[in-house]
Amino acid sequence: MRQKTTIYDIAKEAGVSPSTVSRALSQPGRISAKTEFRIRRIAEQLGYLAPDGDADGDRLPSTGMMAVIVPTLRNSLYATIANTLQRRLETKGYGLITLDTDEKPAVERKAMSYVMRNVDGVALVSSRLSEPDIRRIMLVKPVILLNRTIPGLASVTVDVAGAIDDAARRLKESGHSSITYLAGPAGSWSNEYRRRAIRAAAFRYDMTYRVVRECDPNLSGGTKAVDQYLVRPTDAVFAFNDSLAAGFIAAARRAGLRIPEDVSVVGFDNIEMGSLITPTLSTIDMRGEDMAKAAADALTKATTHEASMSRPEPISLDARFTARDSINPHKRSTMKLGPYAELTRSSDTIVLTMLSNAFNETMPRLNEFMRTHPHIVIDPIEGRTQENTLALYWERIINHRPVPDIVNIERTALPQLAASGALQDISGKHIEREIGPLVDRAAWQSAHYAGKLYGIPGDQSQTVMFYRHDLMERYGLQVPATWDEFYEEGVRLHTRNPGRYLGVLDTTDVQHYLSFFRMAGTKPWVVEGDSTIRFQMTDDRVRFVAGFLQQCLDDGVLCAEPLWDNRYMLPASGKYLTVTYANWLGKILAASYPADKGLWKVALPPGFVDPSQTMTAEIGGSTAAISAGLPPVRQHAALTFIRWFQLDPTSIELRAPGGVSAAAGYVEDLTRRGTVDPYFDQSIYDVYAKSAARVNRDWDNLPFFSQLDAEFTRLIAPALRPGGRSDDRLDEWERRLRLYATSQGFTVK
């Protein structure tokens, strides 16, 4: 019988004291994150911690108790959540410990250490802790987040975007043209999420937007906010919560304002007080009881062994807009401000708007930039998805409406915006000379269009092959070095097991399909200068690649379907033995298939001819660009920001785990450090570095990506199936693209 590992064994291996090991394993946050992670890794390697966090795979005895930690019980929503959690958990045989942290992260951290030994699981409500702190906590006991999300962790949130849009649309239709948001605590995730959704709605409906920052989320906070609001009043106010809104209404009346005649007011939470005050308060219902019930059910399930090996599914409920008397149904706006006005902090402060698909992972970097550059404020506008972000920006361009100062877009879409004149040409010898060497070569090239530079890349997105080494071994397959080998092994696999495929062809958009042509060294088109396109989609080499993909579909080697949903992989684990895709998919795999830890590995993609000459492609990859027409001072501030955001070592260090910075030498440095990815149990960055060096740079993105993708979705994607003859549709695809290019003023050859 194997002798059990003790904390003394771990301490000896880690070179620390036994007491340090004890604190690392039972009281997260008491020692440095670096030391804690090293101790936990050694503990797991020595068999002290099984993957679910239990010694030798045995379950720790149940305490029969859960804990909920809330910022303050003075907030009616948090009190409702705690009370509902208690009642729900009682029906499942659990008691509940409730801790109030008085809105202080340090107190919250101590509270976590206090309850860890005494409960089976913890519900964190609107946590103010940092992401690393929370990730350390969940290594010890099951944790569920309420009113906050972190990729790969269990959570219950209420999606407010739709309800905010409903409220903003109603305000716009009733004559309102301006909004002020009375923001809550700076460290609140839900505050930032609400602020971004309100900002996006104001942008969508061309409403002036202001924000009064860091209001106390209570009645007195509303009283104090009125003075700042009156500096530049707007037609409507959104308040962080109903208590803040009620305090604002009372103080606004004392200041001589009429509610809702002079200003309409909308709160959040839908607490009982809102229906009792005069006028009754319009509000966004945050569904506190429903959140608590869902969290209680998920938390009790998470304490089971089976749940520890499954994907932590985030639960998202839809908020509801409840309209009451605090909204003026016939507002006559007197606002004269521009569409992006905001109360500046000082006379020399520059406020820059930035449109991007999401900001959850980038907010620490934005906050750090604004801390170190106090005279530049970045005002984020969230597009929610890459597709919607491009559509929002493009719709404003073609309708000659104001656009944000900075846009963060995929590099495939950059030529479309550059060709339209929407982006600022930032070319210049000093830029090319100073910044060019700091950026990965392929990423830097793709930030250019027609020889001019239009942005600074943020990440690398070169293709690699992810593969399930256990399944490859089970079926006696080798990692293919060529696509011919890939096809032959795929046929053998599908013959033995029709439910499995060697690979997948992602139909989410056109990018994955095109990556095969780029890896094969073929070019369906050539963009010459900024106005001429030479199509060659009927070239024999292009037809060969399209025919090969169709043959793989016909013979069960590949299956075509949407691959992921911006959070998780859609196919069931094990359906595909390999996925040839951009390196950033690795973190999606890790979040989607936690039970597959150590089973996935990474290799270079197969070559179309000679493995030693393998070429790779790019899929996605973002670039921060500056809108054309900014005055020189604002343009300089924008360039200062995007350079820091993409390339400054501090910003790179704050990047979310799993992303690959476009900074030159980034992956090579991780390789030199001997960095082993914990999910793949492999030094994956040396593979990424090799792939980056092999990216086929002889490739042009069309200056109308939206149309290219739309025609792919209409014409090619439906034919990507067995017997679909998708390769026969290249002629029609080219014909449609030619017509569109001509209609847009391009010279077509």
PDB file of N, CA, C and O in Angstrom, residues 163-194:
ATOM      1  N   ALA A 163     -32.278  44.674 -21.208  1.00  0.00           N
ATOM      2  CA  ALA A 163     -33.181  45.534 -20.440  1.00  0.00           C
ATOM      3  C   ALA A 163     -32.745  46.996 -20.529  1.00  0.00           C
ATOM      4  O   ALA A 163     -33.584  47.903 -20.639  1.00  0.00           O
ATOM      5  N   ILE A 164     -31.440  47.242 -20.490  1.00  0.00           N
ATOM      6  CA  ILE A 164     -30.943  48.615 -20.638  1.00  0.00           C
ATOM      7  C   ILE A 164     -31.274  49.151 -22.016  1.00  0.00           C
ATOM      8  O   ILE A 164     -31.665  50.311 -22.180  1.00  0.00           O
ATOM      9  N   ASP A 165     -31.134  48.303 -23.017  1.00  0.00           N
ATOM     10  CA  ASP A 165     -31.494  48.728 -24.373  1.00  0.00           C
ATOM     11  C   ASP A 165     -32.972  49.070 -24.460  1.00  0.00           C
ATOM     12  O   ASP A 165     -33.362  50.062 -25.092  1.00  0.00           O
ATOM     13  N   ASP A 166     -33.823  48.267 -23.817  1.00  0.00           N
ATOM     14  CA  ASP A 166     -35.264  48.564 -23.797  1.00  0.00           C
ATOM     15  C   ASP A 166     -35.523  49.932 -23.165  1.00  0.00           C
ATOM     16  O   ASP A 166     -36.311  50.737 -23.678  1.00  0.00           O
ATOM     17  N   ALA A 167     -34.856  50.184 -22.040  1.00  0.00           N
ATOM     18  CA  ALA A 167     -35.057  51.459 -21.342  1.00  0.00           C
ATOM     19  C   ALA A 167     -34.552  52.629 -22.181  1.00  0.00           C
ATOM     20  O   ALA A 167     -35.232  53.661 -22.307  1.00  0.00           O
ATOM     21  N   ALA A 168     -33.367  52.483 -22.774  1.00  0.00           N
ATOM     22  CA  ALA A 168     -32.799  53.564 -23.583  1.00  0.00           C
ATOM     23  C   ALA A 168     -33.652  53.833 -24.820  1.00  0.00           C
ATOM     24  O   ALA A 168     -33.863  54.995 -25.205  1.00  0.00           O
ATOM     25  N   ARG A 169     -34.147  52.773 -25.437  1.00  0.00           N
ATOM     26  CA  ARG A 169     -35.002  52.958 -26.618  1.00  0.00           C
ATOM     27  C   ARG A 169     -36.284  53.684 -26.242  1.00  0.00           C
ATOM     28  O   ARG A 169     -36.736  54.586 -26.968  1.00  0.00           O
ATOM     29  N   ARG A 170     -36.863  53.336 -25.103  1.00  0.00           N
ATOM     30  CA  ARG A 170     -38.084  54.018 -24.650  1.00  0.00           C
ATOM     31  C   ARG A 170     -37.800  55.495 -24.378  1.00  0.00           C
ATOM     32  O   ARG A 170     -38.600  56.367 -24.723  1.00  0.00           O
ATOM     33  N   LEU A 171     -36.653  55.771 -23.762  1.00  0.00           N
ATOM     34  CA  LEU A 171     -36.279  57.156 -23.512  1.00  0.00           C
ATOM     35  C   LEU A 171     -36.103  57.919 -24.818  1.00  0.00           C
ATOM     36  O   LEU A 171     -36.583  59.051 -24.971  1.00  0.00           O
ATOM     37  N   LYS A 172     -35.420  57.311 -25.774  1.00  0.00           N
ATOM     38  CA  LYS A 172     -35.189  57.967 -27.062  1.00  0.00           C
ATOM     39  C   LYS A 172     -36.505  58.242 -27.781  1.00  0.00           C
ATOM     40  O   LYS A 172     -36.732  59.341 -28.307  1.00  0.00           O
ATOM     41  N   GLU A 173     -37.378  57.254 -27.804  1.00  0.00           N
ATOM     42  CA  GLU A 173     -38.656  57.397 -28.506  1.00  0.00           C
ATOM     43  C   GLU A 173     -39.559  58.441 -27.851  1.00  0.00           C
ATOM     44  O   GLU A 173     -40.411  59.030 -28.520  1.00  0.00           O
ATOM     45  N   SER A 174     -39.372  58.677 -26.558  1.00  0.00           N
ATOM     46  CA  SER A 174     -40.211  59.663 -25.860  1.00  0.00           C
ATOM     47  C   SER A 174     -39.565  61.043 -25.804  1.00  0.00           C
ATOM     48  O   SER A 174     -40.044  61.916 -25.080  1.00  0.00           O
ATOM     49  N   GLY A 175     -38.477  61.248 -26.560  1.00  0.00           N
ATOM     50  CA  GLY A 175     -37.915  62.579 -26.714  1.00  0.00           C
ATOM     51  C   GLY A 175     -36.647  62.866 -25.950  1.00  0.00           C
ATOM     52  O   GLY A 175     -36.076  63.949 -26.068  1.00  0.00           O
ATOM     53  N   HIS A 176     -36.139  61.923 -25.160  1.00  0.00           N
ATOM     54  CA  HIS A 176     -34.898  62.125 -24.425  1.00  0.00           C
ATOM     55  C   HIS A 176     -33.706  62.004 -25.374  1.00  0.00           C
ATOM     56  O   HIS A 176     -33.692  61.148 -26.252  1.00  0.00           O
ATOM     57  N   SER A 177     -32.711  62.856 -25.170  1.00  0.00           N
ATOM     58  CA  SER A 177     -31.534  62.801 -26.046  1.00  0.00           C
ATOM     59  C   SER A 177     -30.226  62.705 -25.273  1.00  0.00           C
ATOM     60  O   SER A 177     -29.155  62.765 -25.879  1.00  0.00           O
ATOM     61  N   SER A 178     -30.293  62.531 -23.944  1.00  0.00           N
ATOM     62  CA  SER A 178     -29.058  62.514 -23.160  1.00  0.00           C
ATOM     63  C   SER A 178     -29.258  61.698 -21.888  1.00  0.00           C
ATOM     64  O   SER A 178     -30.349  61.643 -21.326  1.00  0.00           O
ATOM     65  N   ILE A 179     -28.159  61.063 -21.455  1.00  0.00           N
ATOM     66  CA  ILE A 179     -28.197  60.170 -20.290  1.00  0.00           C
ATOM     67  C   ILE A 179     -26.995  60.444 -19.397  1.00  0.00           C
ATOM     68  O   ILE A 179     -25.882  60.637 -19.878  1.00  0.00           O
ATOM     69  N   THR A 180     -27.228  60.437 -18.092  1.00  0.00           N
ATOM     70  CA  THR A 180     -26.138  60.410 -17.114  1.00  0.00           C
ATOM     71  C   THR A 180     -26.230  59.099 -16.349  1.00  0.00           C
ATOM     72  O   THR A 180     -27.323  58.680 -15.948  1.00  0.00           O
ATOM     73  N   TYR A 181     -25.096  58.453 -16.160  1.00  0.00           N
ATOM     74  CA  TYR A 181     -25.057  57.262 -15.313  1.00  0.00           C
ATOM     75  C   TYR A 181     -24.412  57.616 -13.986  1.00  0.00           C
ATOM     76  O   TYR A 181     -23.285  58.108 -13.940  1.00  0.00           O
ATOM     77  N   LEU A 182     -25.141  57.399 -12.896  1.00  0.00           N
ATOM     78  CA  LEU A 182     -24.599  57.566 -11.559  1.00  0.00           C
ATOM     79  C   LEU A 182     -23.963  56.235 -11.174  1.00  0.00           C
ATOM     80  O   LEU A 182     -24.648  55.285 -10.788  1.00  0.00           O
ATOM     81  N   ALA A 183     -22.644  56.157 -11.329  1.00  0.00           N
ATOM     82  CA  ALA A 183     -21.928  54.893 -11.184  1.00  0.00           C
ATOM     83  C   ALA A 183     -21.749  54.524  -9.720  1.00  0.00           C
ATOM     84  O   ALA A 183     -21.699  55.382  -8.836  1.00  0.00           O
ATOM     85  N   GLY A 184     -21.626  53.228  -9.479  1.00  0.00           N
ATOM     86  CA  GLY A 184     -21.427  52.713  -8.136  1.00  0.00           C
ATOM     87  C   GLY A 184     -19.955  52.573  -7.797  1.00  0.00           C
ATOM     88  O   GLY A 184     -19.092  53.244  -8.380  1.00  0.00           O
ATOM     89  N   PRO A 185     -19.630  51.671  -6.871  1.00  0.00           N
ATOM     90  CA  PRO A 185     -18.239  51.509  -6.418  1.00  0.00           C
ATOM     91  C   PRO A 185     -17.304  51.147  -7.570  1.00  0.00           C
ATOM     92  O   PRO A 185     -17.646  50.340  -8.437  1.00  0.00           O
ATOM     93  N   ALA A 186     -16.095  51.713  -7.544  1.00  0.00           N
ATOM     94  CA  ALA A 186     -15.143  51.504  -8.635  1.00  0.00           C
ATOM     95  C   ALA A 186     -14.736  50.041  -8.767  1.00  0.00           C
ATOM     96  O   ALA A 186     -14.467  49.556  -9.860  1.00  0.00           O
ATOM     97  N   GLY A 187     -14.680  49.302  -7.660  1.00  0.00           N
ATOM     98  CA  GLY A 187     -14.240  47.916  -7.720  1.00  0.00           C
ATOM     99  C   GLY A 187     -15.339  46.923  -8.026  1.00  0.00           C
ATOM    100  O   GLY A 187     -15.094  45.710  -8.035  1.00  0.00           O
ATOM    101  N   SER A 188     -16.538  47.390  -8.296  1.00  0.00           N
ATOM    102  CA  SER A 188     -17.678  46.499  -8.528  1.00  0.00           C
ATOM    103  C   SER A 188     -17.736  46.051  -9.979  1.00  0.00           C
ATOM    104  O   SER A 188     -17.819  46.869 -10.893  1.00  0.00           O
ATOM    105  N   TRP A 189     -17.723  44.731 -10.187  1.00  0.00           N
ATOM    106  CA  TRP A 189     -17.829  44.176 -11.544  1.00  0.00           C
ATOM    107  C   TRP A 189     -19.175  44.545 -12.158  1.00  0.00           C
ATOM    108  O   TRP A 189     -19.239  44.925 -13.327  1.00  0.00           O
ATOM    109  N   SER A 190     -20.258  44.427 -11.386  1.00  0.00           N
ATOM    110  CA  SER A 190     -21.582  44.711 -11.937  1.00  0.00           C
ATOM    111  C   SER A 190     -21.727  46.184 -12.288  1.00  0.00           C
ATOM    112  O   SER A 190     -22.403  46.539 -13.256  1.00  0.00           O
ATOM    113  N   ASN A 191     -21.062  47.070 -11.541  1.00  0.00           N
ATOM    114  CA  ASN A 191     -21.100  48.495 -11.876  1.00  0.00           C
ATOM    115  C   ASN A 191     -20.462  48.741 -13.236  1.00  0.00           C
ATOM    116  O   ASN A 191     -21.010  49.451 -14.079  1.00  0.00           O
ATOM    117  N   GLU A 192     -19.303  48.151 -13.449  1.00  0.00           N
ATOM    118  CA  GLU A 192     -18.614  48.351 -14.732  1.00  0.00           C
ATOM    119  C   GLU A 192     -19.416  47.746 -15.880  1.00  0.00           C
ATOM    120  O   GLU A 192     -19.509  48.313 -16.972  1.00  0.00           O
ATOM    121  N   TYR A 193     -20.023  46.586 -15.644  1.00  0.00           N
ATOM    122  CA  TYR A 193     -20.825  45.942 -16.678  1.00  0.00           C
ATOM    123  C   TYR A 193     -22.034  46.809 -17.029  1.00  0.00           C
ATOM    124  O   TYR A 193     -22.362  47.006 -18.203  1.00  0.00           O
ATOM    125  N   ARG A 194     -22.701  47.375 -16.033  1.00  0.00           N
ATOM    126  CA  ARG A 194     -23.854  48.240 -16.289  1.00  0.00           C
ATOM    127  C   ARG A 194     -23.421  49.509 -17.017  1.00  0.00           C
ATOM    128  O   ARG A 194     -24.094  49.962 -17.940  1.00  0.00           O
TER     129      ARG A 194
END
